[in-house]
Amino acid sequence: MSEQIYDDIVAPMLLEVMKVCHEHGMPIVATVEYAPGDFGTSADLPANRSLPMDWSYVGARSNGNADVLIGHLVDQAKKRGHGSVFLKQLGVPTNPASVGDPA
């Protein structure tokens, strides 16, 4: 698939799906790899979204870079809390004071 096909055909279709999701308060993350290593990501993440939706978005936006992915996961976990054994081993508190803040 080429970027042009993504831009001309896929992205407008995704926009329609995203509009429906938005109208019904459903968070959405969609990523297409239109060429090896080249991605198009679209997302609509309302404030009341769950942590897994944030992490899905972070994964999509990290472009395969583990350091970027882990850094974002740690940042979100510090803000919202987590239940990860691995993040706990890294010293990330499971229940920070700002839990509940949809940052």
mmCIF file of C-alpha atoms in Angstrom:
data_model
loop_
_atom_site.group_PDB
_atom_site.id
_atom_site.type_symbol
_atom_site.label_atom_id
_atom_site.label_comp_id
_atom_site.label_asym_id
_atom_site.label_seq_id
_atom_site.Cartn_x
_atom_site.Cartn_y
_atom_site.Cartn_z
ATOM 1 C CA MET A 1 0.000 0.000 0.000
ATOM 2 C CA SER A 2 1.234 3.499 -0.663
ATOM 3 C CA GLU A 3 0.883 6.662 1.350
ATOM 4 C CA GLN A 4 -1.267 8.103 -1.428
ATOM 5 C CA ILE A 5 -3.763 5.233 -1.139
ATOM 6 C CA TYR A 6 -3.819 5.760 2.622
ATOM 7 C CA ASP A 7 -4.377 9.507 2.224
ATOM 8 C CA ASP A 8 -6.961 9.255 -0.563
ATOM 9 C CA ILE A 9 -8.956 6.162 0.425
ATOM 10 C CA VAL A 10 -8.205 4.763 3.877
ATOM 11 C CA ALA A 11 -7.924 7.965 5.945
ATOM 12 C CA PRO A 12 -11.338 9.314 4.834
ATOM 13 C CA MET A 13 -12.963 5.962 5.661
ATOM 14 C CA LEU A 14 -11.294 5.970 9.075
ATOM 15 C CA LEU A 15 -12.540 9.503 9.639
ATOM 16 C CA GLU A 16 -16.119 8.316 9.121
ATOM 17 C CA VAL A 17 -15.627 5.455 11.599
ATOM 18 C CA MET A 18 -14.035 7.866 14.059
ATOM 19 C CA LYS A 19 -17.006 10.241 13.771
ATOM 20 C CA VAL A 20 -19.410 7.429 14.691
ATOM 21 C CA CYS A 21 -17.220 6.415 17.625
ATOM 22 C CA HIS A 22 -16.983 10.030 18.781
ATOM 23 C CA GLU A 23 -20.762 10.504 18.588
ATOM 24 C CA HIS A 24 -21.213 7.495 20.862
ATOM 25 C CA GLY A 25 -18.384 8.352 23.279
ATOM 26 C CA MET A 26 -16.206 5.431 22.212
ATOM 27 C CA PRO A 27 -12.443 6.011 22.187
ATOM 28 C CA ILE A 28 -10.665 4.779 19.061
ATOM 29 C CA VAL A 29 -7.081 4.272 17.929
ATOM 30 C CA ALA A 30 -6.339 3.083 14.387
ATOM 31 C CA THR A 31 -2.904 2.568 12.848
ATOM 32 C CA VAL A 32 -2.132 1.568 9.273
ATOM 33 C CA GLU A 33 1.337 0.629 8.018
ATOM 34 C CA TYR A 34 1.092 1.837 4.434
ATOM 35 C CA ALA A 35 4.724 0.906 3.703
ATOM 36 C CA PRO A 36 7.298 -0.951 5.826
ATOM 37 C CA GLY A 37 8.093 1.371 8.729
ATOM 38 C CA ASP A 38 5.697 4.122 7.591
ATOM 39 C CA PHE A 39 2.519 4.553 9.612
ATOM 40 C CA GLY A 40 -0.632 6.585 9.663
ATOM 41 C CA THR A 41 -2.292 6.790 13.087
ATOM 42 C CA SER A 42 -5.648 8.338 13.856
ATOM 43 C CA ALA A 43 -7.123 8.618 17.329
ATOM 44 C CA ASP A 44 -9.995 10.157 19.224
ATOM 45 C CA LEU A 45 -9.471 9.812 22.966
ATOM 46 C CA PRO A 46 -12.114 11.479 25.142
ATOM 47 C CA ALA A 47 -11.174 12.472 28.687
ATOM 48 C CA ASN A 48 -13.019 9.520 30.249
ATOM 49 C CA ARG A 49 -10.997 6.919 28.336
ATOM 50 C CA SER A 50 -9.397 3.959 30.078
ATOM 51 C CA LEU A 51 -5.701 3.440 30.692
ATOM 52 C CA PRO A 52 -5.558 0.598 28.122
ATOM 53 C CA MET A 53 -6.721 3.058 25.446
ATOM 54 C CA ASP A 54 -3.936 5.465 26.398
ATOM 55 C CA TRP A 55 -1.442 2.639 26.217
ATOM 56 C CA SER A 56 -2.788 1.497 22.840
ATOM 57 C CA TYR A 57 -2.253 5.023 21.542
ATOM 58 C CA VAL A 58 1.239 5.190 23.023
ATOM 59 C CA GLY A 59 2.104 1.868 21.401
ATOM 60 C CA ALA A 60 0.858 3.085 18.043
ATOM 61 C CA ARG A 61 2.809 6.354 18.280
ATOM 62 C CA SER A 62 6.093 4.805 19.460
ATOM 63 C CA ASN A 63 6.959 3.502 15.977
ATOM 64 C CA GLY A 64 8.709 0.406 17.304
ATOM 65 C CA ASN A 65 11.030 2.338 19.641
ATOM 66 C CA ALA A 66 11.006 0.477 22.970
ATOM 67 C CA ASP A 67 12.543 3.407 24.877
ATOM 68 C CA VAL A 68 9.832 5.777 23.683
ATOM 69 C CA LEU A 69 7.139 3.196 24.455
ATOM 70 C CA ILE A 70 8.416 2.419 27.958
ATOM 71 C CA GLY A 71 8.965 6.112 28.718
ATOM 72 C CA HIS A 72 5.365 6.914 27.785
ATOM 73 C CA LEU A 73 4.033 3.936 29.749
ATOM 74 C CA VAL A 74 5.960 5.045 32.847
ATOM 75 C CA ASP A 75 4.720 8.642 32.466
ATOM 76 C CA GLN A 76 1.089 7.532 32.166
ATOM 77 C CA ALA A 77 1.427 5.044 35.030
ATOM 78 C CA LYS A 78 2.823 7.786 37.291
ATOM 79 C CA LYS A 79 -0.192 9.962 36.500
ATOM 80 C CA ARG A 80 -2.937 7.342 36.532
ATOM 81 C CA GLY A 81 -1.692 4.348 38.483
ATOM 82 C CA HIS A 82 -1.109 0.804 37.247
ATOM 83 C CA GLY A 83 -1.066 -2.851 38.234
ATOM 84 C CA SER A 84 2.147 -3.851 36.459
ATOM 85 C CA VAL A 85 4.701 -6.035 38.221
ATOM 86 C CA PHE A 86 7.383 -4.748 35.848
ATOM 87 C CA LEU A 87 6.611 -1.064 36.411
ATOM 88 C CA LYS A 88 6.555 -1.717 40.151
ATOM 89 C CA GLN A 89 10.048 -3.253 39.863
ATOM 90 C CA LEU A 90 11.136 -0.035 38.143
ATOM 91 C CA GLY A 91 9.884 1.908 41.163
ATOM 92 C CA VAL A 92 6.772 3.380 39.553
ATOM 93 C CA PRO A 93 4.135 3.814 42.296
ATOM 94 C CA THR A 94 0.959 1.830 41.715
ATOM 95 C CA ASN A 95 -1.401 4.410 43.258
ATOM 96 C CA PRO A 96 -0.073 7.952 42.844
ATOM 97 C CA ALA A 97 -1.978 10.911 44.274
ATOM 98 C CA SER A 98 -3.188 11.989 40.827
ATOM 99 C CA VAL A 99 -4.975 8.720 40.013
ATOM 100 C CA GLY A 100 -8.316 9.595 38.481
ATOM 101 C CA ASP A 101 -6.879 12.526 36.556
ATOM 102 C CA PRO A 102 -7.414 11.560 32.885
ATOM 103 C CA ALA A 103 -4.220 13.335 31.794
#
